[in-house]
Amino acid sequence: MPRRTKAEAEATREALLDAAEDVFLEKGVSRTSLEHIARHAGMTRGAVYWHFKNKADLFHAMLDRVKMPLQQIIDDITAERQASGPLNTLRLATLHAFEMLERPRSCRVHTILIHRCEFISDINPVELQNRLASDCREVVRRCFQQAHDEGLLIDEVTPDVATLMLHSMIGGLVHDWLRTPDNYSLSAHGGEAIDNLFYLITRHAQV
Amino acid sequence: MPRRTKAEAEATREALLDAAEDVFLEKGVSRTSLEHIARHAGMTRGAVYWHFKNKADLFHAMLDRVKMPLQQIIDDITAERQASGPLNTLRLATLHAFEMLERPRSCRVHTILIHRCEFISDINPVELQNRLASDCREVVRRCFQQAHDEGLLIDEVTPDVATLMLHSMIGGLVHDWLRTPDNYSLSAHGGEAIDNLFYLITRHAQV
DNA sequence: ACACGCATACATACATGAATGTAAATGCCA
DNA sequence: TGGCATTTACATTCATGTATGTATGCGTGT
C-alpha cells in the first residue's frame, strides 16, 4: 500500500467528492452506497472512511464546495447595497446567482440537494433550504422597503408583495431549471422573467 | 388468520395507504421500510405484499389518491375555457389548484413527492413533475396567447413571458409552501402574489 | 338453510443480499 | 522506523421478496 503525499491524499479526497457528485446525481443519495462512490473514484471504501466520517459527512463536504444561490443573492445584496440603487442591486444579485448556478459543479450539487435527496442521517435538506429562504427573504424585503421609501416601486405593489413575487419566481425558475438543466439557459430564460418582473413593478417616469 | 370481508380488505388497503403517507412524510420514502408501514397500520408486512406488489406499487397507489396541482390547473382551464375570459380562467384555475393543494391529503402526498423522495425503483419523480410541467405550460401559453389576441395583455408582456412568469411563480409558491405548510396559507399568500401578477400584466382601461 | 370446499387475506417463517462501521493489514516514504 | 493513507477483512444489521401456514368468507349445491 503506497503511502501517499499530502497532495496525493488531497487529490484522493477531491476524487471521492467528484465521484459523490456523479453518483449521487445519477442514483440519488439514499440509493448510493459508499462502495459505489469509492469504486467510481478508483478507490476502496476504506479510503472513503479515512477522509469522511460517514455518508452525511461526505454529503456536507460536497455541499460546502458550492455556494447556495440564495446565499449568493444575500452576499451580493449585502456587498453592493450602496452601489446602484436597491432595485438594480436586487436584479443584478438575482442574475448573478443564476449565472453561478449554471456552473457545472453548482448545477450538479444543487440538483442533488433539490431533487436527489430526502434525509441524510441528521441532515434535513428541507430545513437547510428553509433557513436560507427565510434569510434571503428578509434581506430582499429590506431592499424592497428601501426602494419603496425612495419611491421606486409602483404604488400598487408593497415591499411584502414584491418580495413574495420575486422570491417565489426565483424558486420556481431554479427548481424547474434544475430538473432539465440541459434544455435551456437559466440565465437567459430566468433572466427574462426577472427583468420583466422588475420592469412591471418599477415606477417609470411619466411622459 | 381470519379471512376478511371484501369491505374489511378494502379498509386494510386504505389503512396501509394512510400509513404510507404518514411514514413517508416523516422519514422519507427511501428510509421507510414496508415493515414500518405495516406496523403503523397495525398489520404485518404480509398484508402489504398481498395488496401491493412492492414499495413502488404502494407509492403509485398513494399518488393516485390525489390530483397534481398542475393537472388541476390543466383540467380547470380545459373545462372553463369559454366561461369568463382567458386571464380570469387562468387566475381562477391557479387559485383553485392552491385550494385543492391545501387539503390535508393533497398536502401530505405532494410534500412526499416534492421533498421526501428521490427515485423509487423505476419511478423518477423528477420526470413525473417535468411531464406535467410541460403539459401545463403549453395549456397556459395557449390561454395567454388568446388573451394577447384579444388585447387583454399589456404590450410589454408576450404570451411566452407571461407563461414563464406565472408558471415559475406557481412552482416557487408551491415548493416554498410545501416545506412549511403549517406556517401560512398558500391560498392567501400565493393568491396574493398571483392576483398581483395578473393585475400587473393586464391591460387596464385608460382613464 | 346448511354443508362443503375453495380461495382469500392476511400472519409468520425462510433465505438472501446489500450496506454499514470497525478492525486489522499493508507498503512506502520522510 | 513510525506513521500515514490506503486496502482488505470481519461482524452485524436491516430490508427485501418469497414461501408457507392459518382461519375464515364466499359461492355453490343439495
Short mmCIF file of C-alpha atoms (C1' of nucleotides) in Angstrom, two decimals:
data_model
loop_
_atom_site.label_atom_id
_atom_site.label_comp_id
_atom_site.label_asym_id
_atom_site.label_seq_id
_atom_site.Cartn_x
_atom_site.Cartn_y
_atom_site.Cartn_z
CA MET A 1 0.00 0.00 0.00
CA PRO A 2 1.99 3.05 -1.17
CA ARG A 3 1.98 5.84 1.25
CA ARG A 4 0.64 8.99 -0.32
CA THR A 5 1.91 12.54 -0.18
CA LYS A 6 -0.31 15.19 1.25
CA ALA A 7 -1.06 16.39 -2.24
CA GLU A 8 -1.99 12.89 -3.35
CA ALA A 9 -4.20 12.39 -0.32
CA GLU A 10 -5.90 15.66 -1.06
CA ALA A 11 -6.35 14.56 -4.65
CA THR A 12 -7.94 11.36 -3.39
CA ARG A 13 -10.32 13.36 -1.27
CA GLU A 14 -11.29 15.51 -4.23
CA ALA A 15 -11.73 12.45 -6.42
CA LEU A 16 -14.08 10.99 -3.83
CA LEU A 17 -16.10 14.19 -3.75
CA ASP A 18 -16.23 14.32 -7.54
CA ALA A 19 -17.38 10.73 -7.56
CA ALA A 20 -20.02 11.52 -4.95
CA GLU A 21 -21.41 14.29 -7.15
CA ASP A 22 -21.61 12.00 -10.14
CA VAL A 23 -23.12 9.02 -8.40
CA PHE A 24 -25.49 10.97 -6.16
CA LEU A 25 -26.73 12.77 -9.25
CA GLU A 26 -27.30 9.52 -11.09
CA LYS A 27 -28.81 7.36 -8.39
CA GLY A 28 -29.98 9.70 -5.66
CA VAL A 29 -28.31 9.99 -2.31
CA SER A 30 -30.11 7.25 -0.44
CA ARG A 31 -29.58 4.62 -3.07
CA THR A 32 -25.92 5.42 -3.41
CA SER A 33 -23.57 3.25 -1.40
CA LEU A 34 -20.20 4.39 -0.24
CA GLU A 35 -18.79 1.36 -2.01
CA HIS A 36 -20.16 2.65 -5.28
CA ILE A 37 -18.66 6.08 -4.74
CA ALA A 38 -15.32 4.55 -3.85
CA ARG A 39 -15.26 2.40 -6.96
CA HIS A 40 -16.27 5.33 -9.11
CA ALA A 41 -13.22 7.16 -7.78
CA GLY A 42 -11.00 4.14 -8.34
CA MET A 43 -10.59 3.61 -4.59
CA THR A 44 -11.97 1.33 -1.96
CA ARG A 45 -14.48 2.00 0.72
CA GLY A 46 -11.77 2.30 3.35
CA ALA A 47 -10.47 5.41 1.66
CA VAL A 48 -13.90 7.00 1.99
CA TYR A 49 -13.86 6.28 5.71
CA TRP A 50 -10.39 7.64 6.08
CA HIS A 51 -11.43 11.00 4.68
CA PHE A 52 -15.04 11.23 5.79
CA LYS A 53 -16.81 10.03 8.87
CA ASN A 54 -19.84 8.69 7.02
CA LYS A 55 -22.20 9.46 4.13
CA ALA A 56 -23.58 12.52 5.88
CA ASP A 57 -20.09 13.92 6.35
CA LEU A 58 -19.34 13.30 2.69
CA PHE A 59 -22.59 14.97 1.70
CA HIS A 60 -21.78 18.01 3.81
CA ALA A 61 -18.34 18.29 2.31
CA MET A 62 -19.93 18.14 -1.12
CA LEU A 63 -22.36 20.93 -0.26
CA ASP A 64 -19.50 23.04 1.04
CA ARG A 65 -17.95 23.01 -2.43
CA VAL A 66 -20.55 25.41 -3.73
CA LYS A 67 -22.43 28.44 -2.61
CA MET A 68 -26.20 28.31 -2.45
CA PRO A 69 -27.89 30.62 -4.92
CA LEU A 70 -29.91 32.29 -2.17
CA GLN A 71 -26.73 32.77 -0.17
CA GLN A 72 -25.17 34.27 -3.28
CA ILE A 73 -28.05 36.73 -3.53
CA ILE A 74 -27.71 37.67 0.14
CA ASP A 75 -23.99 38.23 -0.24
CA ASP A 76 -24.38 40.32 -3.38
CA ILE A 77 -27.10 42.46 -1.85
CA THR A 78 -25.03 42.99 1.27
CA ALA A 79 -21.90 43.82 -0.68
CA GLU A 80 -23.48 46.12 -3.27
CA ARG A 81 -26.02 47.84 -1.15
CA GLN A 82 -24.87 51.37 -1.90
CA ALA A 83 -23.85 50.72 -5.46
CA SER A 84 -26.63 51.16 -7.96
CA GLY A 85 -29.94 51.51 -6.19
CA PRO A 86 -31.95 48.85 -4.44
CA LEU A 87 -33.92 47.55 -7.38
CA ASN A 88 -30.89 47.20 -9.59
CA THR A 89 -28.99 45.61 -6.76
CA LEU A 90 -31.70 43.03 -6.37
CA ARG A 91 -31.94 42.40 -10.05
CA LEU A 92 -28.20 42.04 -10.57
CA ALA A 93 -27.87 39.83 -7.49
CA THR A 94 -30.53 37.51 -8.86
CA LEU A 95 -29.00 37.36 -12.32
CA HIS A 96 -25.59 36.74 -10.81
CA ALA A 97 -26.95 33.87 -8.72
CA PHE A 98 -28.40 32.36 -11.89
CA GLU A 99 -25.05 32.60 -13.60
CA MET A 100 -23.25 30.99 -10.69
CA LEU A 101 -25.82 28.24 -10.60
CA GLU A 102 -25.14 27.41 -14.23
CA ARG A 103 -21.60 26.36 -13.47
CA PRO A 104 -21.33 22.59 -13.80
CA ARG A 105 -20.49 21.82 -10.18
CA SER A 106 -23.09 24.21 -8.80
CA CYS A 107 -25.66 22.77 -11.12
CA ARG A 108 -24.78 19.21 -10.10
CA VAL A 109 -24.70 19.83 -6.38
CA HIS A 110 -27.91 21.81 -6.35
CA THR A 111 -29.70 19.24 -8.42
CA ILE A 112 -28.65 16.67 -5.87
CA LEU A 113 -29.81 18.82 -2.98
CA ILE A 114 -33.16 19.73 -4.51
CA HIS A 115 -34.06 16.65 -6.49
CA ARG A 116 -31.91 13.79 -5.34
CA CYS A 117 -32.14 13.58 -1.59
CA GLU A 118 -34.58 13.10 1.23
CA PHE A 119 -32.96 12.93 4.64
CA ILE A 120 -29.34 12.14 5.29
CA SER A 121 -28.97 10.92 8.83
CA ASP A 122 -29.43 14.05 10.93
CA ILE A 123 -29.44 16.36 7.96
CA ASN A 124 -32.73 17.62 6.67
CA PRO A 125 -32.32 19.24 3.24
CA VAL A 126 -35.71 20.86 3.55
CA GLU A 127 -34.70 22.69 6.70
CA LEU A 128 -31.49 23.74 5.05
CA GLN A 129 -33.44 25.30 2.23
CA ASN A 130 -35.93 26.85 4.61
CA ARG A 131 -33.34 28.63 6.65
CA LEU A 132 -31.72 30.12 3.60
CA ALA A 133 -35.08 31.08 2.16
CA SER A 134 -36.00 32.94 5.35
CA ASP A 135 -32.70 34.77 5.49
CA CYS A 136 -32.89 35.72 1.84
CA ARG A 137 -36.49 36.82 2.08
CA GLU A 138 -35.63 39.17 4.91
CA VAL A 139 -32.70 40.70 3.06
CA VAL A 140 -34.77 41.08 -0.10
CA ARG A 141 -37.68 42.59 1.78
CA ARG A 142 -35.43 45.23 3.30
CA CYS A 143 -34.13 46.10 -0.09
CA PHE A 144 -37.64 46.43 -1.49
CA GLN A 145 -38.58 48.52 1.52
CA GLN A 146 -35.76 50.88 0.69
CA ALA A 147 -36.89 51.04 -2.94
CA HIS A 148 -40.41 51.78 -1.78
CA ASP A 149 -39.22 54.52 0.57
CA GLU A 150 -37.32 56.07 -2.33
CA GLY A 151 -40.47 55.98 -4.46
CA LEU A 152 -39.05 53.48 -6.92
CA LEU A 153 -41.85 50.91 -6.66
CA ILE A 154 -45.23 51.47 -8.20
CA ASP A 155 -47.95 52.25 -5.70
CA GLU A 156 -49.88 49.06 -6.17
CA VAL A 157 -47.01 46.83 -5.10
CA THR A 158 -45.94 46.75 -1.45
CA PRO A 159 -42.46 45.60 -0.41
CA ASP A 160 -44.02 42.45 1.01
CA VAL A 161 -45.77 41.57 -2.22
CA ALA A 162 -42.70 42.38 -4.28
CA THR A 163 -40.65 40.13 -2.05
CA LEU A 164 -43.18 37.34 -2.32
CA MET A 165 -43.30 37.59 -6.08
CA LEU A 166 -39.56 37.79 -6.65
CA HIS A 167 -38.76 35.11 -4.15
CA SER A 168 -41.29 32.64 -5.46
CA MET A 169 -40.31 33.32 -9.04
CA ILE A 170 -36.65 32.70 -8.28
CA GLY A 171 -37.53 29.49 -6.51
CA GLY A 172 -39.73 28.27 -9.32
CA LEU A 173 -37.25 29.16 -12.01
CA VAL A 174 -34.44 27.39 -10.20
CA HIS A 175 -36.44 24.26 -9.39
CA ASP A 176 -37.79 23.98 -12.90
CA TRP A 177 -34.42 24.51 -14.47
CA LEU A 178 -32.64 22.04 -12.22
CA ARG A 179 -34.99 19.33 -13.46
CA THR A 180 -33.70 19.64 -17.02
CA PRO A 181 -30.63 21.86 -16.92
CA ASP A 182 -29.52 20.91 -20.41
CA ASN A 183 -32.69 22.08 -22.09
CA TYR A 184 -32.35 25.81 -21.78
CA SER A 185 -30.32 28.50 -20.15
CA LEU A 186 -31.38 29.65 -16.69
CA SER A 187 -29.68 32.96 -17.16
CA ALA A 188 -31.48 33.60 -20.44
CA HIS A 189 -34.97 32.41 -19.59
CA GLY A 190 -34.81 33.14 -15.92
CA GLY A 191 -33.22 36.46 -16.57
CA GLU A 192 -36.02 37.38 -18.95
CA ALA A 193 -38.68 36.59 -16.37
CA ILE A 194 -36.84 38.52 -13.68
CA ASP A 195 -36.26 41.53 -15.95
CA ASN A 196 -39.92 41.60 -16.83
CA LEU A 197 -40.94 41.45 -13.21
CA PHE A 198 -38.67 44.32 -12.32
CA TYR A 199 -39.94 46.28 -15.28
CA LEU A 200 -43.52 45.74 -14.15
CA ILE A 201 -43.03 46.77 -10.54
CA THR A 202 -40.76 49.73 -11.19
CA ARG A 203 -42.24 53.19 -11.20
CA HIS A 204 -41.45 54.69 -14.57
CA ALA A 205 -41.16 58.39 -15.28
CA GLN A 206 -44.41 59.62 -16.75
CA VAL A 207 -44.05 61.22 -20.19
CA MET B 1 -55.78 -15.83 10.23
CA PRO B 2 -59.41 -14.95 9.83
CA ARG B 3 -60.39 -14.27 6.29
CA ARG B 4 -61.72 -10.76 5.90
CA THR B 5 -64.79 -9.48 4.10
CA LYS B 6 -64.28 -7.51 0.95
CA ALA B 7 -65.07 -4.31 2.81
CA GLU B 8 -62.60 -5.18 5.53
CA ALA B 9 -59.92 -5.95 3.00
CA GLU B 10 -60.53 -2.63 1.34
CA ALA B 11 -60.28 -0.93 4.70
CA THR B 12 -56.96 -2.67 5.26
CA ARG B 13 -55.73 -1.39 1.94
CA GLU B 14 -56.74 2.16 2.82
CA ALA B 15 -55.13 1.88 6.23
CA LEU B 16 -51.90 0.81 4.60
CA LEU B 17 -52.04 3.77 2.23
CA ASP B 18 -52.78 6.15 5.10
CA ALA B 19 -49.85 4.68 6.98
CA ALA B 20 -47.62 5.10 3.94
CA GLU B 21 -48.50 8.79 3.76
CA ASP B 22 -47.67 9.30 7.42
CA VAL B 23 -44.44 7.36 7.48
CA PHE B 24 -43.15 8.53 4.10
CA LEU B 25 -43.77 12.08 5.23
CA GLU B 26 -41.90 11.54 8.46
CA LYS B 27 -38.91 9.54 7.28
CA GLY B 28 -38.73 9.97 3.53
CA VAL B 29 -39.56 7.25 1.06
CA SER B 30 -36.19 5.54 0.82
CA ARG B 31 -35.69 5.23 4.54
CA THR B 32 -39.15 3.85 5.08
CA SER B 33 -39.40 0.09 5.26
CA LEU B 34 -42.53 -1.78 4.37
CA GLU B 35 -42.34 -3.31 7.81
CA HIS B 36 -42.63 0.12 9.34
CA ILE B 37 -45.64 1.00 7.21
CA ALA B 38 -47.28 -2.30 8.09
CA ARG B 39 -46.77 -1.78 11.79
CA HIS B 40 -48.04 1.77 11.56
CA ALA B 41 -51.23 0.37 10.07
CA GLY B 42 -51.47 -2.33 12.71
CA MET B 43 -50.73 -5.07 10.18
CA THR B 44 -47.81 -7.19 9.15
CA ARG B 45 -45.64 -7.00 6.08
CA GLY B 46 -47.53 -9.89 4.51
CA ALA B 47 -50.56 -7.67 4.26
CA VAL B 48 -48.58 -5.06 2.37
CA TYR B 49 -47.43 -7.69 -0.10
CA TRP B 50 -50.93 -9.04 -0.51
CA HIS B 51 -52.25 -5.64 -1.56
CA PHE B 52 -49.23 -4.15 -3.29
CA LYS B 53 -46.51 -5.66 -5.39
CA ASN B 54 -43.72 -3.66 -3.75
CA LYS B 55 -42.87 -0.20 -2.45
CA ALA B 56 -43.11 1.35 -5.88
CA ASP B 57 -46.58 -0.06 -6.34
CA LEU B 58 -47.60 1.31 -2.97
CA PHE B 59 -46.12 4.68 -3.82
CA HIS B 60 -48.02 4.79 -7.10
CA ALA B 61 -51.26 3.92 -5.37
CA MET B 62 -50.61 6.71 -2.91
CA LEU B 63 -50.04 9.22 -5.73
CA ASP B 64 -53.24 8.11 -7.39
CA ARG B 65 -55.19 9.27 -4.36
CA VAL B 66 -54.69 12.89 -5.24
CA LYS B 67 -54.63 15.11 -8.28
CA MET B 68 -51.49 17.04 -9.08
CA PRO B 69 -51.90 20.80 -8.81
CA LEU B 70 -50.67 21.32 -12.36
CA GLN B 71 -53.10 18.69 -13.57
CA GLN B 72 -55.81 20.51 -11.68
CA ILE B 73 -54.91 23.71 -13.49
CA ILE B 74 -54.95 21.96 -16.86
CA ASP B 75 -58.36 20.45 -16.14
CA ASP B 76 -59.85 23.72 -14.96
CA ILE B 77 -58.54 25.61 -17.95
CA THR B 78 -59.86 22.98 -20.32
CA ALA B 79 -63.25 22.88 -18.62
CA GLU B 80 -63.79 26.61 -18.25
CA ARG B 81 -62.26 27.83 -21.43
CA GLN B 82 -65.30 29.73 -22.66
CA ALA B 83 -66.50 30.84 -19.27
CA SER B 84 -65.00 34.09 -18.10
CA GLY B 85 -62.16 35.13 -20.35
CA PRO B 86 -58.70 33.65 -20.59
CA LEU B 87 -57.00 35.70 -17.90
CA ASN B 88 -59.69 35.08 -15.35
CA THR B 89 -59.76 31.42 -16.29
CA LEU B 90 -56.04 31.18 -15.63
CA ARG B 91 -56.28 33.07 -12.42
CA LEU B 92 -59.19 31.07 -11.05
CA ALA B 93 -57.60 27.79 -12.12
CA THR B 94 -54.45 28.70 -10.23
CA LEU B 95 -56.29 29.74 -7.10
CA HIS B 96 -58.37 26.60 -7.26
CA ALA B 97 -55.28 24.45 -7.51
CA PHE B 98 -53.91 26.19 -4.43
CA GLU B 99 -57.10 25.44 -2.54
CA MET B 100 -57.05 21.81 -3.53
CA LEU B 101 -53.43 21.54 -2.53
CA GLU B 102 -54.25 22.79 0.95
CA ARG B 103 -56.36 19.73 1.66
CA PRO B 104 -54.54 17.54 4.18
CA ARG B 105 -54.07 14.53 1.95
CA SER B 106 -53.01 16.55 -1.06
CA CYS B 107 -50.61 18.50 1.08
CA ARG B 108 -49.14 15.31 2.52
CA VAL B 109 -48.78 13.45 -0.75
CA HIS B 110 -47.27 16.41 -2.58
CA THR B 111 -44.84 17.08 0.19
CA ILE B 112 -43.73 13.48 -0.09
CA LEU B 113 -43.40 13.72 -3.86
CA ILE B 114 -41.53 17.01 -3.88
CA HIS B 115 -39.48 16.87 -0.69
CA ARG B 116 -39.39 13.30 0.51
CA CYS B 117 -38.32 11.11 -2.36
CA GLU B 118 -35.54 10.57 -4.84
CA PHE B 119 -36.04 7.57 -7.08
CA ILE B 120 -38.38 4.70 -6.38
CA SER B 121 -37.30 1.70 -8.39
CA ASP B 122 -38.25 2.63 -11.95
CA ILE B 123 -40.14 5.74 -10.95
CA ASN B 124 -38.45 9.06 -11.36
CA PRO B 125 -40.38 11.78 -9.52
CA VAL B 126 -38.47 14.45 -11.40
CA GLU B 127 -39.65 13.14 -14.75
CA LEU B 128 -43.15 12.94 -13.40
CA GLN B 129 -43.03 16.59 -12.48
CA ASN B 130 -41.41 17.51 -15.76
CA ARG B 131 -44.06 15.93 -17.88
CA LEU B 132 -46.83 17.69 -16.01
CA ALA B 133 -44.94 20.98 -16.13
CA SER B 134 -44.59 20.74 -19.90
CA ASP B 135 -48.24 19.92 -20.40
CA CYS B 136 -49.36 22.70 -18.12
CA ARG B 137 -47.02 25.23 -19.69
CA GLU B 138 -48.45 24.51 -23.10
CA VAL B 139 -52.04 24.87 -21.94
CA VAL B 140 -51.24 28.08 -20.09
CA ARG B 141 -49.35 29.53 -23.04
CA ARG B 142 -52.33 28.95 -25.31
CA CYS B 143 -54.54 30.72 -22.86
CA PHE B 144 -52.19 33.66 -22.66
CA GLN B 145 -51.98 33.71 -26.44
CA GLN B 146 -55.72 34.03 -26.56
CA ALA B 147 -55.65 36.85 -24.05
CA HIS B 148 -52.97 38.56 -26.10
CA ASP B 149 -55.00 38.18 -29.29
CA GLU B 150 -57.96 39.75 -27.52
CA GLY B 151 -55.79 42.67 -26.43
CA LEU B 152 -56.05 41.81 -22.74
CA LEU B 153 -52.32 41.67 -22.02
CA ILE B 154 -50.20 44.79 -21.83
CA ASP B 155 -47.95 45.31 -24.81
CA GLU B 156 -44.70 44.78 -22.95
CA VAL B 157 -45.57 41.22 -21.94
CA THR B 158 -45.67 38.47 -24.56
CA PRO B 159 -47.61 35.24 -24.01
CA ASP B 160 -44.32 33.39 -23.62
CA VAL B 161 -43.07 35.71 -20.92
CA ALA B 162 -46.40 35.70 -19.14
CA THR B 163 -46.35 31.91 -19.17
CA LEU B 164 -42.83 31.81 -17.86
CA MET B 165 -43.63 34.21 -15.05
CA LEU B 166 -46.87 32.58 -13.97
CA HIS B 167 -45.53 29.09 -14.21
CA SER B 168 -42.36 29.78 -12.27
CA MET B 169 -44.26 31.71 -9.63
CA ILE B 170 -46.72 28.88 -9.14
CA GLY B 171 -43.84 26.43 -8.86
CA GLY B 172 -41.95 28.58 -6.39
CA LEU B 173 -45.01 29.29 -4.27
CA VAL B 174 -45.93 25.61 -4.10
CA HIS B 175 -42.40 24.38 -3.34
CA ASP B 176 -41.87 27.01 -0.68
CA TRP B 177 -45.20 26.34 0.93
CA LEU B 178 -44.80 22.58 0.96
CA ARG B 179 -41.66 22.99 3.04
CA THR B 180 -43.59 24.54 5.92
CA PRO B 181 -47.28 24.08 5.17
CA ASP B 182 -48.37 24.93 8.69
CA ASN B 183 -46.79 28.36 8.71
CA TYR B 184 -49.10 30.22 6.36
CA SER B 185 -51.90 29.74 3.94
CA LEU B 186 -50.97 29.00 0.33
CA SER B 187 -54.30 30.31 -0.88
CA ALA B 188 -53.87 33.59 0.96
CA HIS B 189 -50.20 34.33 0.30
CA GLY B 190 -49.99 32.54 -3.00
CA GLY B 191 -53.26 34.01 -4.09
CA GLU B 192 -51.99 37.48 -3.31
CA ALA B 193 -48.89 37.02 -5.42
CA ILE B 194 -50.92 35.59 -8.29
CA ASP B 195 -53.50 38.36 -8.12
CA ASN B 196 -50.77 40.96 -8.19
CA LEU B 197 -49.11 39.33 -11.17
CA PHE B 198 -52.37 39.29 -13.10
CA TYR B 199 -53.00 42.87 -12.14
CA LEU B 200 -49.59 43.86 -13.47
CA ILE B 201 -49.86 42.11 -16.81
CA THR B 202 -53.46 43.02 -17.57
CA ARG B 203 -54.19 45.90 -19.86
CA HIS B 204 -56.32 48.32 -17.91
CA ALA B 205 -58.72 50.80 -19.43
CA GLN B 206 -57.03 54.18 -19.70
CA VAL B 207 -58.89 56.95 -17.85
"C1'" DA C 1 -80.91 -23.28 5.48
"C1'" DC C 2 -76.89 -25.82 5.77
"C1'" DA C 3 -72.71 -28.18 4.42
"C1'" DC C 4 -68.71 -28.26 1.87
"C1'" DG C 5 -64.66 -26.93 -0.48
"C1'" DC C 6 -62.01 -23.47 -2.41
"C1'" DA C 7 -59.91 -19.13 -2.22
"C1'" DT C 8 -58.82 -15.11 0.13
"C1'" DA C 9 -56.45 -12.03 3.19
"C1'" DC C 10 -53.69 -11.93 6.00
"C1'" DA C 11 -49.54 -13.58 9.62
"C1'" DT C 12 -45.33 -15.90 10.05
"C1'" DA C 13 -41.09 -18.16 8.52
"C1'" DC C 14 -37.26 -18.54 5.48
"C1'" DA C 15 -33.38 -17.21 2.55
"C1'" DT C 16 -30.58 -13.91 0.77
"C1'" DG C 17 -28.11 -9.89 -0.34
"C1'" DA C 18 -26.54 -5.41 0.48
"C1'" DA C 19 -24.66 -1.89 3.17
"C1'" DT C 20 -22.58 -0.14 7.19
"C1'" DG C 21 -18.92 0.69 10.55
"C1'" DT C 22 -14.87 -1.09 12.68
"C1'" DA C 23 -10.61 -3.68 12.99
"C1'" DA C 24 -6.51 -5.28 11.08
"C1'" DA C 25 -3.10 -5.47 7.39
"C1'" DT C 26 -0.08 -3.22 4.07
"C1'" DG C 27 3.68 -0.78 1.95
"C1'" DC C 28 6.05 3.08 1.32
"C1'" DC C 29 8.35 7.49 2.44
"C1'" DA C 30 10.03 11.23 5.45
"C1'" DT D 1 11.36 3.23 11.97
"C1'" DG D 2 6.91 5.12 12.67
"C1'" DG D 3 3.00 6.67 10.79
"C1'" DC D 4 0.05 7.79 7.09
"C1'" DA D 5 -3.24 6.74 3.65
"C1'" DT D 6 -4.93 3.47 1.93
"C1'" DT D 7 -6.70 -1.82 1.15
"C1'" DT D 8 -8.69 -5.79 2.97
"C1'" DA D 9 -11.13 -8.48 6.40
"C1'" DC D 10 -14.64 -9.01 9.81
"C1'" DA D 11 -19.08 -8.65 12.16
"C1'" DT D 12 -23.54 -7.17 12.17
"C1'" DT D 13 -27.89 -5.36 10.94
"C1'" DC D 14 -31.55 -4.41 8.09
"C1'" DA D 15 -34.65 -4.87 4.39
"C1'" DT D 16 -36.41 -7.35 0.67
"C1'" DG D 17 -39.05 -10.90 -1.70
"C1'" DT D 18 -40.85 -15.45 -1.49
"C1'" DA D 19 -42.74 -19.47 0.69
"C1'" DT D 20 -45.72 -21.43 3.92
"C1'" DG D 21 -49.37 -21.55 7.43
"C1'" DT D 22 -53.99 -20.31 9.00
"C1'" DA D 23 -58.75 -19.35 9.72
"C1'" DT D 24 -62.48 -17.80 7.77
"C1'" DG D 25 -65.64 -15.77 3.87
"C1'" DC D 26 -67.82 -16.87 -0.10
"C1'" DG D 27 -70.14 -19.37 -3.63
"C1'" DT D 28 -72.37 -23.40 -4.91
"C1'" DG D 29 -75.09 -27.49 -4.49
"C1'" DT D 30 -78.47 -30.07 -2.07
#
